[in-house]
Amino acid sequence: MATFLYKLGRLSFRRRHFVALIWVALLTLAGVGAASAPAAGNSSFSIPGTEAQKAFDLLEQRFPGTSADGATARVVFKAPSGEKMTDPGNKATVQETVKELSDGSEVVRVTDPYRAKAVSKDGTIAYAQVSYKVSGMELDDAAKDALKDSAQDAREAGLTVEIGGDALQAVPHTGSSEIIGIAVAAVVLVITFGSLVAAGLPLLTALIGVGIGVSTITGLASALDLGSTTSTLAMMIGLAVGIDYALFIVSRYRAELAEGREREEAAGRAAGTAGSAVVFAGLTVVIALVGLSVVNIPMLTKMGIAAAGTVAIAVLIALTMVPALLGYAGRKVKPMGEKGKLLGRAKKQDKPAKPNLGTRWASFVVRRPVAVLLLGVIGLGAAAVPAASLELGLPDDGSQPVSTTQRRAYDLLSEGFGPGFNGPLMVVVDAKDSDDPKAVFAETGDAIKGLKDVVTVTPAQPNKAGDTATITVIPGSKPSSVTTENLVHGIRDAGAGIKADTDANVLVTGSTAMNIDVSEKLNDALVPYLVLVVGLAFLLLIVVFRSILVPLKAALGFLLSVMAALGAVVAVFQWGWLSGLMGVEQTGPVMSMMPIFMVGVVFGLAMDYEVFLVTRMREAYVHGEKPAQAVVTGFRHGARVVTAAAVIMMAVFAGFIGSSESMVKMIGFGLAIAVFFDAFVVRMAIVPAVLALLGRKAWWLPRWLDRALPNVDVEGEGLRAASGDKDGDRELVGG
């Protein structure tokens, strides 16, 4: 591995014009494809294998032409104080609005509140439901403007009018905060390298890699049904790992220059040593992201694969374009210890330099390993406590900021018709194999009426064939409540009894039931996913470190950091701690896919720091240093760079907290805090403490396994032998 990457690095350095041309051509091609491709819509949200999805598919088959997957809008009217919606003037205004709404070319139907009995008992609130042929993201601007204009006309007539549903759904934006994240990364790079040129290389290569990845995703979005969140996630992870991987290569290059090597040789050795760590770190991230496919939720699978592709591009750019750009930079990139003009040149010292902060910290940890270990574990354990109160759900209009019309419409409907009205359940009765479908429909309705927390059960609405019917059930509780979840299970239990008696299938669907099924599916998949991803990465790390205990320690440390991060997410987004600072206007359940998604992404990123930091320790150990001294050596050469990488990754992730979409905001915060916990508590404190306590046992590997494993040579031993460094005295300063 090291020898191949060494040759690749030297080739890229020499043929820099060719390498740069290839990457610029790929960026141009991807950009042209993205510009000419149709705009991405909302990814279709299907959950194979769930009852809610089966019912939805049955509706498409038995009720053709109803546009069940089309956008909907609920236009909610409230009468002025002292008036009612049934007053002649208010009624005329509503009916005029309904007529205006019906004129749209993409409108399938509009319900009249007075015919559909959609007026509250006290007569103050009414609503009209608008159904469209296409999804909310596919609605053209004219249809949305017509919806807003109709509502405004009714407002001018004196009514309070708000619009709920997904018809006004907008493409999420991240604002300017992600630019601040990139700016912070630039400042950290300048401080780390002391040179604008050296600092600019990781930023430039990361932006090129993300540009290729995101443009490719945008170009394929329509054909592959990729949602807008997919490209945002790819940008978030691609920027973070792209900057970090290039940072490690450039740092190693400067270290090799400090050893007196020529620039081409230094570029080759940087690619052969730090590049090997980049490859394996990238592999762990790719494994974690692609592993999301085991959950069998298409949207999550596509997000994971797209982000994994962007990570793979970041690895390839770090191994090829970074050495090429180093060739262009020439002497503007200074050796380690020599500053550029920006921060002044370092003076040569005859006396040994004072130990750096990484050396002093590692020496302290080695002297007090038990105290540091206990403090780190207890601290992360305390941060993880809120995770015990984790509540999962998917966002609805009730989780929107109170400043939005969707949220105000949600509140008006709750006021007029009860909280459960915002999450109606649709019961689909398939009586095709039954002798008397009408009797089955009536029996199902009666059984549902006898359940707790049921407010309204509408009469069955059969299809033309008369073999399938839909029944709408209004719960008494809000959609995200445990009571509503229990009602869904109660209807399904009653349906099992009806099937036993009549051979009719009773299925529950609707957005609320779908959310419940998604949460259960994600919970069921979490343990298999953990076993798969952690198991594969464990085997990979055994090959890298040639140890059993080091990969085991890495996995356990990851579990600590991810639980602490989940605890922080619960504290902010569910409990409301620091919610104002984070821009969280509405607290509520944590996104259903957040735990499994964080497990996947955080595991991959955690292994990044493990590989970069511990490979340098192993390099020192196999070159003859004692275990404790190897820990200090690893920190002397790697702590500064790993710290810079962690700060950069945190800045990039934190930049997405400004997103208008709650899922992106929550992911940005969760990943940023997880990187903080993992880099600064687990990898910088717990890892050296554990290695100091284990001593030589940390690097133990059974002989039979040692012989069976391939030698990937992450330490670059083959490069030493090939270059004639037989004295073993020349250190390969690590990144």
XYZ file of C-alpha atoms in Angstrom:
735
model
C 0.000 0.000 0.000
C 2.626 2.553 1.083
C 4.888 1.778 -1.880
C 2.061 2.101 -4.396
C 0.867 5.387 -2.913
C 4.466 6.639 -2.780
C 4.804 6.055 -6.531
C 1.393 7.645 -7.139
C 2.381 10.722 -5.133
C 5.647 11.164 -7.042
C 3.890 10.656 -10.371
C 1.245 13.250 -9.475
C 3.979 15.687 -8.430
C 5.863 15.246 -11.721
C 2.797 15.158 -13.987
C 0.987 17.918 -12.136
C -0.297 19.606 -15.300
C -1.967 16.377 -16.423
C -3.420 15.613 -12.965
C -4.777 19.141 -12.514
C -6.289 19.066 -15.998
C -8.107 15.797 -15.258
C -9.685 17.120 -12.052
C -10.628 20.464 -13.591
C -12.189 18.603 -16.534
C -14.198 16.405 -14.144
C -15.374 19.477 -12.230
C -16.399 21.184 -15.475
C -18.209 18.095 -16.741
C -20.084 17.665 -13.453
C -20.971 21.369 -13.403
C -22.360 21.284 -16.930
C -24.381 18.184 -16.083
C -25.810 19.832 -12.973
C -26.694 23.019 -14.846
C -28.506 21.180 -17.632
C -30.313 18.652 -15.426
C -33.914 19.214 -14.280
C -34.362 20.535 -10.757
C -34.457 17.993 -7.950
C -37.721 17.484 -6.179
C -38.508 15.874 -2.876
C -37.243 12.316 -2.769
C -40.191 9.936 -2.701
C -40.528 8.664 0.824
C -41.239 4.943 0.637
C -40.665 2.477 3.445
C -40.682 -1.054 1.970
C -42.123 -3.737 4.194
C -44.131 -1.489 6.509
C -47.887 -1.711 6.830
C -48.316 1.988 6.076
C -46.448 1.577 2.784
C -48.435 -1.528 1.842
C -51.651 0.412 2.403
C -50.374 3.318 0.315
C -49.463 0.952 -2.541
C -52.895 -0.662 -2.309
C -54.553 2.748 -2.583
C -52.593 3.480 -5.756
C -53.819 0.188 -7.213
C -57.474 0.206 -6.082
C -58.135 3.968 -6.285
C -56.385 4.979 -9.536
C -56.238 8.625 -10.533
C -56.636 9.982 -7.025
C -53.063 11.388 -6.942
C -52.494 9.977 -3.488
C -48.885 11.152 -3.565
C -49.755 14.689 -4.694
C -49.305 17.798 -2.613
C -52.052 18.975 -0.296
C -52.846 22.309 1.291
C -55.237 23.063 4.120
C -56.478 26.628 3.900
C -57.711 27.405 7.429
C -60.151 30.276 8.042
C -60.955 31.905 11.375
C -63.799 34.376 11.810
C -63.208 37.774 13.451
C -63.970 38.052 17.148
C -67.706 37.830 17.826
C -68.488 36.381 14.404
C -68.897 32.862 13.031
C -67.802 31.231 9.798
C -71.466 30.480 9.045
C -72.338 34.179 8.871
C -73.418 35.058 5.303
C -70.530 37.449 4.623
C -67.841 35.069 5.878
C -69.462 32.143 4.077
C -69.460 34.047 0.812
C -65.784 34.937 1.227
C -64.838 31.283 1.830
C -66.855 30.051 -1.147
C -65.252 32.674 -3.380
C -61.835 31.516 -2.169
C -62.738 27.882 -2.900
C -63.791 28.894 -6.413
C -60.468 30.709 -6.982
C -58.490 27.720 -5.712
C -60.343 25.352 -8.064
C -59.185 27.228 -11.164
C -55.556 26.022 -10.950
C -54.365 23.711 -13.728
C -52.547 21.430 -11.250
C -55.464 21.254 -8.796
C -57.305 17.918 -8.586
C -60.060 18.985 -6.198
C -60.944 21.479 -3.488
C -63.343 20.616 -0.664
C -66.033 23.110 0.298
C -65.976 23.443 4.137
C -69.757 23.738 4.311
C -70.469 20.638 2.235
C -67.687 18.598 3.808
C -68.754 19.604 7.347
C -65.310 21.104 7.909
C -66.528 23.803 10.310
C -65.694 23.647 14.017
C -68.459 23.053 16.556
C -68.301 26.616 17.816
C -68.471 27.860 14.213
C -65.355 30.038 14.429
C -62.923 27.963 12.330
C -63.267 26.206 8.969
C -60.897 24.755 6.431
C -60.773 23.872 2.741
C -58.465 21.101 1.563
C -56.733 21.499 -1.807
C -55.295 18.408 -3.552
C -52.760 18.698 -6.379
C -51.597 16.387 -9.150
C -47.897 16.732 -8.301
C -45.784 16.819 -5.137
C -45.041 20.008 -3.223
C -41.522 20.325 -4.634
C -42.858 19.894 -8.192
C -45.567 22.530 -7.925
C -44.769 25.451 -10.183
C -44.502 28.957 -8.779
C -47.762 30.008 -10.416
C -49.727 27.407 -8.419
C -48.078 28.472 -5.157
C -48.664 32.142 -5.919
C -52.325 31.434 -6.682
C -52.664 29.671 -3.320
C -51.087 32.606 -1.472
C -53.110 35.199 -3.420
C -56.403 33.436 -2.629
C -55.542 33.423 1.055
C -54.579 37.105 0.918
C -57.886 38.025 -0.700
C -59.745 36.335 2.158
C -57.559 38.154 4.698
C -58.438 41.482 3.118
C -62.097 40.550 3.588
C -61.475 40.377 7.351
C -60.776 36.675 7.980
C -57.671 35.164 9.557
C -56.264 32.748 6.962
C -53.308 30.368 7.290
C -52.068 27.591 4.990
C -50.846 24.204 6.160
C -49.737 21.070 4.315
C -46.810 20.465 1.979
C -47.943 22.568 -0.998
C -45.832 25.526 0.139
C -42.830 23.380 0.925
C -39.636 25.172 -0.087
C -36.135 23.962 -0.879
C -34.173 24.229 2.391
C -31.413 26.780 2.560
C -28.413 26.925 4.873
C -27.978 30.673 4.841
C -24.527 32.157 5.230
C -23.474 30.177 8.298
C -21.722 27.417 6.328
C -19.514 30.127 4.790
C -18.551 31.129 8.330
C -17.591 27.489 8.943
C -15.296 27.528 5.914
C -13.813 30.850 7.073
C -13.047 29.352 10.492
C -11.398 26.395 8.752
C -9.252 28.810 6.742
C -8.108 30.633 9.885
C -7.207 27.350 11.596
C -5.221 26.232 8.541
C -3.298 29.507 8.405
C -2.429 29.212 12.101
C -1.415 25.574 11.658
C 0.801 26.122 8.605
C 1.776 29.777 9.020
C 1.393 30.235 5.268
C -1.510 31.291 3.078
C -0.375 28.995 0.261
C -0.093 25.894 2.468
C -3.406 26.756 4.140
C -5.122 27.300 0.811
C -4.270 23.864 -0.601
C -6.635 21.848 1.643
C -9.430 24.379 1.124
C -9.004 24.427 -2.650
C -8.887 20.652 -3.034
C -11.839 20.167 -0.662
C -13.955 22.659 -2.605
C -13.069 20.961 -5.902
C -13.970 17.551 -4.483
C -17.258 18.800 -3.041
C -17.989 20.633 -6.294
C -17.603 17.407 -8.270
C -19.598 15.361 -5.767
C -22.489 17.775 -5.270
C -22.705 18.637 -8.984
C -22.878 14.946 -9.828
C -25.638 14.437 -7.268
C -27.522 17.453 -8.649
C -27.168 16.166 -12.204
C -28.515 12.734 -11.248
C -31.116 13.970 -8.740
C -34.098 13.786 -11.063
C -33.141 10.452 -12.645
C -32.329 8.745 -9.321
C -35.024 10.486 -7.249
C -32.541 12.179 -4.917
C -33.979 14.739 -2.514
C -32.482 18.136 -1.755
C -31.198 16.920 1.624
C -28.927 14.417 -0.143
C -26.691 17.083 -1.668
C -26.636 19.067 1.584
C -25.390 16.026 3.495
C -22.786 15.247 0.835
C -21.557 18.850 0.992
C -21.379 18.761 4.789
C -19.360 15.549 5.035
C -17.359 16.112 1.848
C -16.092 19.505 3.002
C -15.117 18.204 6.425
C -13.202 15.102 5.334
C -11.828 16.792 2.204
C -10.118 19.505 4.235
C -8.911 17.024 6.850
C -7.434 14.514 4.405
C -5.568 17.215 2.490
C -4.401 18.682 5.805
C -2.762 15.409 6.811
C -1.000 15.023 3.459
C 0.332 18.612 3.477
C 1.465 18.276 7.111
C 3.376 15.101 6.337
C 4.922 16.735 3.268
C 6.247 19.618 5.387
C 7.609 17.121 7.905
C 9.433 15.252 5.155
C 10.921 18.534 3.896
C 12.154 19.209 7.423
C 13.987 15.876 7.251
C 15.978 17.236 4.303
C 14.285 15.393 1.440
C 13.762 16.809 -2.013
C 10.255 18.070 -2.782
C 9.262 15.267 -5.156
C 10.537 12.657 -2.723
C 8.733 14.402 0.143
C 5.471 14.408 -1.817
C 5.841 10.699 -2.549
C 6.561 9.843 1.085
C 3.664 12.003 2.293
C 1.323 10.091 -0.018
C 2.872 6.754 1.014
C 2.607 7.276 4.784
C -0.109 9.811 5.630
C -1.848 8.766 2.395
C -2.140 5.193 3.680
C -3.876 6.498 6.786
C -6.154 8.611 4.568
C -7.167 5.526 2.561
C -8.103 3.493 5.622
C -9.789 6.432 7.346
C -11.809 7.029 4.189
C -12.720 3.359 4.019
C -14.187 3.438 7.525
C -16.322 6.457 6.613
C -17.470 4.799 3.367
C -18.320 1.555 5.190
C -20.368 3.467 7.759
C -22.263 5.467 5.125
C -22.917 2.635 2.674
C -23.944 0.464 5.637
C -27.010 2.688 6.040
C -28.548 0.624 3.227
C -29.191 -2.233 5.693
C -32.006 -0.132 7.185
C -33.876 -0.564 3.872
C -35.207 2.978 3.739
C -34.504 4.137 0.169
C -34.071 7.804 1.087
C -31.510 6.973 3.789
C -29.721 4.536 1.459
C -29.407 7.181 -1.263
C -28.147 9.776 1.209
C -25.512 7.382 2.523
C -24.280 6.238 -0.885
C -24.138 9.807 -2.241
C -22.161 11.012 0.775
C -19.871 7.963 0.531
C -19.164 8.810 -3.105
C -18.159 12.336 -2.097
C -15.821 10.906 0.562
C -14.242 8.603 -2.037
C -13.616 11.625 -4.266
C -12.014 13.431 -1.313
C -9.621 10.494 -0.805
C -8.641 10.384 -4.485
C -8.058 14.142 -4.581
C -5.911 13.989 -1.434
C -3.738 11.266 -3.004
C -3.334 12.880 -6.451
C -4.279 16.535 -6.661
C -2.688 17.554 -3.366
C 0.785 16.305 -4.493
C 0.210 18.004 -7.863
C -0.596 21.335 -6.227
C 2.409 20.954 -3.945
C 4.448 20.786 -7.131
C 2.930 24.056 -8.299
C 3.485 25.697 -4.891
C 7.212 24.898 -4.883
C 9.138 26.716 -2.160
C 6.066 28.642 -1.000
C 5.219 25.622 1.182
C 7.851 25.658 3.932
C 9.316 22.726 5.867
C 7.900 21.902 9.312
C 9.090 24.452 11.866
C 9.786 27.143 9.290
C 7.107 29.805 9.025
C 6.259 31.779 5.955
C 6.232 35.551 5.663
C 2.735 35.742 7.118
C 3.780 34.743 10.639
C 7.504 35.381 10.338
C 10.337 32.924 9.891
C 11.252 30.755 12.814
C 14.723 31.351 14.151
C 17.094 28.447 14.190
C 17.847 27.315 17.699
C 21.031 25.642 18.880
C 19.334 24.352 22.009
C 16.668 21.682 21.901
C 13.220 23.148 21.367
C 10.788 23.233 24.258
C 8.379 20.255 24.154
C 5.173 21.206 22.373
C 1.741 21.124 23.972
C 0.944 17.673 22.545
C 4.100 16.241 24.119
C 3.398 17.837 27.493
C -0.224 16.650 27.484
C 0.655 13.082 26.495
C 3.378 12.953 29.172
C 0.820 14.053 31.771
C -1.697 11.410 30.640
C 0.958 8.680 30.713
C 1.810 9.659 34.306
C -1.855 9.851 35.432
C -3.715 7.387 33.171
C -6.312 6.223 35.726
C -7.383 9.731 36.726
C -7.644 10.896 33.085
C -9.556 7.760 32.073
C -12.074 8.079 34.907
C -12.582 11.801 34.316
C -13.161 11.274 30.587
C -15.587 8.363 31.023
C -17.561 10.088 33.794
C -17.773 13.320 31.782
C -19.085 11.573 28.683
C -21.438 9.507 30.821
C -22.909 12.678 32.304
C -23.360 14.178 28.840
C -25.130 10.985 27.730
C -27.734 11.096 30.539
C -30.369 13.039 28.503
C -30.263 10.276 25.878
C -32.294 8.141 28.311
C -35.232 10.489 27.625
C -34.911 10.216 23.839
C -38.226 10.542 21.991
C -38.268 9.830 18.272
C -40.548 11.163 15.580
C -40.647 12.727 12.132
C -41.349 16.440 11.699
C -44.800 17.758 10.902
C -46.207 21.270 10.781
C -46.330 21.277 14.582
C -42.522 21.317 14.677
C -42.319 24.372 12.410
C -41.365 27.766 13.873
C -44.364 29.745 15.148
C -43.554 32.446 12.611
C -44.592 30.205 9.682
C -48.076 30.015 8.228
C -47.868 26.194 8.346
C -47.437 26.251 12.124
C -50.208 28.819 12.613
C -52.540 26.686 10.479
C -51.626 23.670 12.622
C -52.494 25.576 15.792
C -55.794 26.836 14.378
C -56.852 23.303 13.406
C -55.937 22.059 16.886
C -57.993 24.873 18.410
C -61.039 24.239 16.260
C -61.072 20.470 15.818
C -58.703 19.040 18.441
C -54.974 18.173 18.339
C -55.549 14.832 16.637
C -57.082 16.502 13.610
C -53.575 17.381 12.377
C -52.674 13.711 12.157
C -55.670 11.769 10.822
C -55.281 8.029 10.354
C -56.413 6.412 7.135
C -57.657 2.853 7.514
C -57.725 0.846 4.281
C -60.005 -2.201 4.292
C -59.219 -4.764 1.589
C -62.325 -6.996 1.440
C -61.619 -8.496 -1.967
C -61.502 -12.030 -0.510
C -64.513 -11.464 1.733
C -68.052 -12.726 1.028
C -69.753 -9.501 2.171
C -67.496 -6.407 1.780
C -70.152 -3.946 2.996
C -70.582 -5.862 6.237
C -66.799 -5.934 6.707
C -66.582 -2.171 6.206
C -69.304 -1.584 8.824
C -67.727 -4.068 11.274
C -64.342 -2.355 10.934
C -65.819 1.078 11.603
C -67.665 -0.185 14.701
C -64.521 -1.876 16.034
C -62.505 1.337 15.678
C -65.203 3.413 17.421
C -64.817 1.212 20.482
C -61.109 2.021 20.901
C -59.712 4.623 23.295
C -58.676 8.107 22.086
C -60.930 7.992 19.017
C -62.819 11.250 18.363
C -64.280 10.685 14.894
C -64.677 7.726 12.530
C -65.973 8.643 9.072
C -68.228 6.257 7.121
C -66.379 3.864 4.811
C -65.706 5.211 1.301
C -65.561 2.233 -1.112
C -63.925 2.225 -4.531
C -65.818 1.639 -7.777
C -65.352 -2.120 -7.547
C -66.756 -2.101 -4.027
C -64.019 -4.415 -2.715
C -61.845 -1.814 -0.933
C -62.751 1.133 1.274
C -61.064 3.884 3.224
C -62.059 5.021 6.722
C -60.665 8.217 8.240
C -60.016 8.153 11.988
C -59.395 11.341 13.992
C -57.440 10.650 17.203
C -57.900 12.695 20.338
C -54.167 13.294 20.790
C -51.558 15.091 18.706
C -49.769 13.108 15.979
C -46.436 12.734 17.820
C -47.936 11.506 21.124
C -47.534 8.032 22.602
C -51.338 7.831 22.903
C -51.747 8.150 19.126
C -49.070 5.482 18.624
C -51.009 3.155 20.924
C -54.180 3.840 18.930
C -52.454 2.812 15.678
C -51.388 -0.470 17.269
C -54.905 -0.909 18.690
C -56.486 -0.556 15.229
C -54.011 -3.059 13.825
C -54.767 -5.526 16.620
C -58.481 -5.164 15.905
C -57.756 -5.676 12.216
C -56.056 -8.981 12.979
C -59.274 -10.226 14.579
C -61.345 -9.046 11.611
C -59.028 -10.853 9.213
C -59.403 -14.078 11.185
C -63.207 -13.806 10.925
C -63.697 -12.419 7.395
C -60.408 -12.840 5.430
C -60.337 -9.036 4.969
C -57.100 -7.102 5.466
C -57.242 -3.958 7.601
C -54.267 -1.637 7.066
C -53.463 1.699 8.754
C -51.635 4.412 6.826
C -51.327 8.198 6.630
C -48.423 10.409 7.632
C -48.817 9.659 11.341
C -48.856 5.896 10.851
C -45.941 6.188 8.425
C -43.916 8.094 11.032
C -44.620 5.421 13.623
C -43.579 2.645 11.238
C -40.391 4.502 10.300
C -39.401 4.906 13.950
C -39.992 1.228 14.666
C -38.113 0.153 11.552
C -35.134 2.320 12.468
C -35.107 1.017 16.034
C -35.211 -2.582 14.811
C -32.353 -1.939 12.361
C -30.032 -0.177 14.825
C -28.479 -3.277 16.380
C -27.893 -5.137 13.052
C -26.432 -1.951 11.612
C -24.082 -1.520 14.564
C -22.946 -5.139 14.286
C -22.317 -4.829 10.544
C -20.533 -1.470 10.514
C -18.542 -1.860 13.725
C -17.704 -5.449 12.797
C -16.357 -4.565 9.341
C -14.441 -1.551 10.659
C -13.070 -3.675 13.535
C -11.635 -6.143 11.023
C -10.211 -3.280 8.969
C -8.542 -1.745 12.018
C -7.040 -5.116 12.988
C -5.326 -5.101 9.596
C -4.158 -1.494 10.049
C -2.922 -1.717 13.652
C -2.128 -5.455 13.796
C -3.714 -5.561 17.240
C -6.879 -6.844 18.905
C -7.197 -4.475 21.841
C -6.569 -1.212 19.960
C -9.550 -1.703 17.569
C -11.691 -2.854 20.509
C -10.756 0.259 22.461
C -11.543 2.375 19.388
C -15.043 0.869 19.081
C -15.858 1.315 22.782
C -14.626 4.896 22.693
C -16.899 5.557 19.748
C -19.922 4.265 21.657
C -19.119 6.698 24.467
C -18.854 9.679 22.141
C -21.999 8.882 20.135
C -24.093 8.401 23.291
C -22.811 11.701 24.673
C -23.621 13.405 21.365
C -27.154 11.963 21.363
C -27.547 13.254 24.913
C -26.572 16.742 23.750
C -29.048 16.545 20.843
C -31.862 15.591 23.251
C -30.918 18.416 25.634
C -31.024 21.064 22.885
C -33.719 19.912 20.448
C -36.047 18.053 22.824
C -35.527 19.750 26.198
C -34.768 23.188 24.779
C -31.428 23.860 26.488
C -29.561 26.613 24.582
C -32.289 26.397 21.931
C -32.231 30.153 21.359
C -28.497 30.101 20.722
C -28.915 27.261 18.220
C -31.867 28.886 16.449
C -34.295 26.131 17.521
C -37.686 27.850 17.618
C -39.701 24.725 18.370
C -38.625 21.776 20.510
C -40.049 18.321 20.001
C -39.113 14.705 19.329
C -35.707 13.995 17.829
C -35.720 12.989 14.165
C -36.391 9.238 13.893
C -33.394 8.604 11.674
C -31.033 10.718 13.796
C -29.664 7.943 16.069
C -28.841 5.486 13.310
C -27.556 8.240 11.050
C -25.306 9.634 13.781
C -24.022 6.154 14.531
C -22.998 5.729 10.906
C -21.413 9.098 10.270
C -19.823 9.599 13.694
C -18.305 6.130 13.632
C -16.607 6.842 10.340
C -15.322 10.216 11.496
C -14.193 8.832 14.869
C -12.102 6.218 13.131
C -10.439 9.026 11.146
C -8.797 10.394 14.272
C -8.077 6.926 15.580
C -6.211 6.000 12.399
C -4.286 9.271 12.082
C -3.222 9.440 15.721
C -2.624 5.796 16.601
C -0.805 4.848 13.375
C 1.907 7.333 14.373
C 2.106 5.683 17.812
C 2.401 2.268 16.204
C 5.030 3.613 13.827
C 7.127 4.714 16.810
C 6.511 1.407 18.626
C 7.563 -0.839 15.731
C 10.684 1.304 15.322
C 11.801 0.355 18.830
C 10.262 2.823 21.277
C 8.685 1.677 24.547
C 4.863 1.734 24.632
C 4.587 4.809 26.878
C 7.186 6.709 24.861
C 5.427 5.726 21.623
C 2.248 7.372 22.944
C 4.157 10.598 23.639
C 5.844 10.449 20.218
C 2.496 10.008 18.499
C 1.156 13.088 20.241
C 4.307 15.123 19.592
C 3.906 14.723 15.851
C 0.140 14.224 15.488
C -1.726 16.133 18.221
C -1.418 19.572 16.595
C -2.645 18.362 13.235
C -5.449 16.203 14.658
C -6.586 19.136 16.817
C -6.634 21.414 13.776
C -8.544 18.760 11.801
C -11.145 18.401 14.563
C -11.665 22.165 14.868
C -12.074 22.405 11.097
C -14.587 19.563 11.001
C -16.534 21.062 13.889
C -16.597 24.461 12.142
C -17.863 22.963 8.891
C -20.599 20.939 10.595
C -21.611 23.815 12.875
C -22.035 25.969 9.778
C -25.092 23.918 8.836
C -26.876 24.730 12.095
C -28.176 27.804 10.264
C -30.191 25.640 7.842
C -33.910 26.275 7.488
C -34.583 22.520 7.555
C -34.770 20.999 11.026
C -33.162 17.726 9.911
C -30.073 19.473 8.487
C -29.855 21.741 11.544
C -30.028 18.759 13.900
C -27.475 16.739 11.921
C -25.078 19.696 11.801
C -25.250 20.208 15.567
C -25.095 16.492 16.355
C -22.028 15.875 14.190
C -20.234 18.984 15.466
C -20.692 18.051 19.129
C -19.864 14.412 18.398
C -16.550 15.417 16.790
C -15.782 17.534 19.852
C -16.451 14.667 22.251
C -14.617 12.097 20.153
C -11.549 14.135 19.206
C -10.897 16.002 22.437
C -12.187 13.585 25.071
C -11.956 10.096 23.581
C -8.954 10.305 21.223
C -6.953 12.956 23.109
C -7.594 11.706 26.653
C -9.152 8.247 26.930
C -7.112 6.647 24.121
C -3.631 7.574 25.460
C -4.740 6.689 28.994
C -5.887 3.214 27.921
C -2.735 2.625 25.834
C -0.551 3.686 28.764
C -2.356 1.218 31.054
C -2.181 -1.642 28.541
C 1.500 -1.175 27.682
C 2.802 -3.842 25.313
C -0.466 -5.763 25.582
C -2.095 -3.067 23.440
C -0.123 -4.292 20.409
C -0.615 -8.004 21.020
C -1.781 -10.140 18.103
C -1.881 -13.955 17.955
C 0.899 -15.306 15.746
C -1.463 -17.316 13.558
C -3.546 -14.186 12.918
C -0.414 -12.129 12.271
C 0.622 -14.584 9.574
C -2.867 -14.645 8.044
C -3.367 -10.885 7.808
C -2.120 -8.988 4.751
C 0.693 -6.527 5.373
C -0.633 -3.126 4.319
C 2.455 -1.285 5.623
C 0.697 1.831 6.922
C 3.915 2.757 8.774
C 5.867 3.026 5.507
C 8.472 0.434 6.474
C 8.777 -0.615 2.844
C 9.714 2.944 1.906
C 12.531 2.959 4.460
C 13.941 -0.253 3.090
C 13.591 0.879 -0.521
C 15.386 4.182 0.137
C 18.204 2.620 2.104
C 17.260 4.060 5.514
C 18.727 1.017 7.251
C 20.057 2.842 10.268
C 16.528 3.375 11.498
C 17.452 6.705 13.015
C 15.576 8.922 10.598
C 12.073 9.524 11.857
C 9.115 9.684 9.554
C 7.409 12.590 11.228
C 3.718 11.732 11.239
C 0.583 13.514 10.264
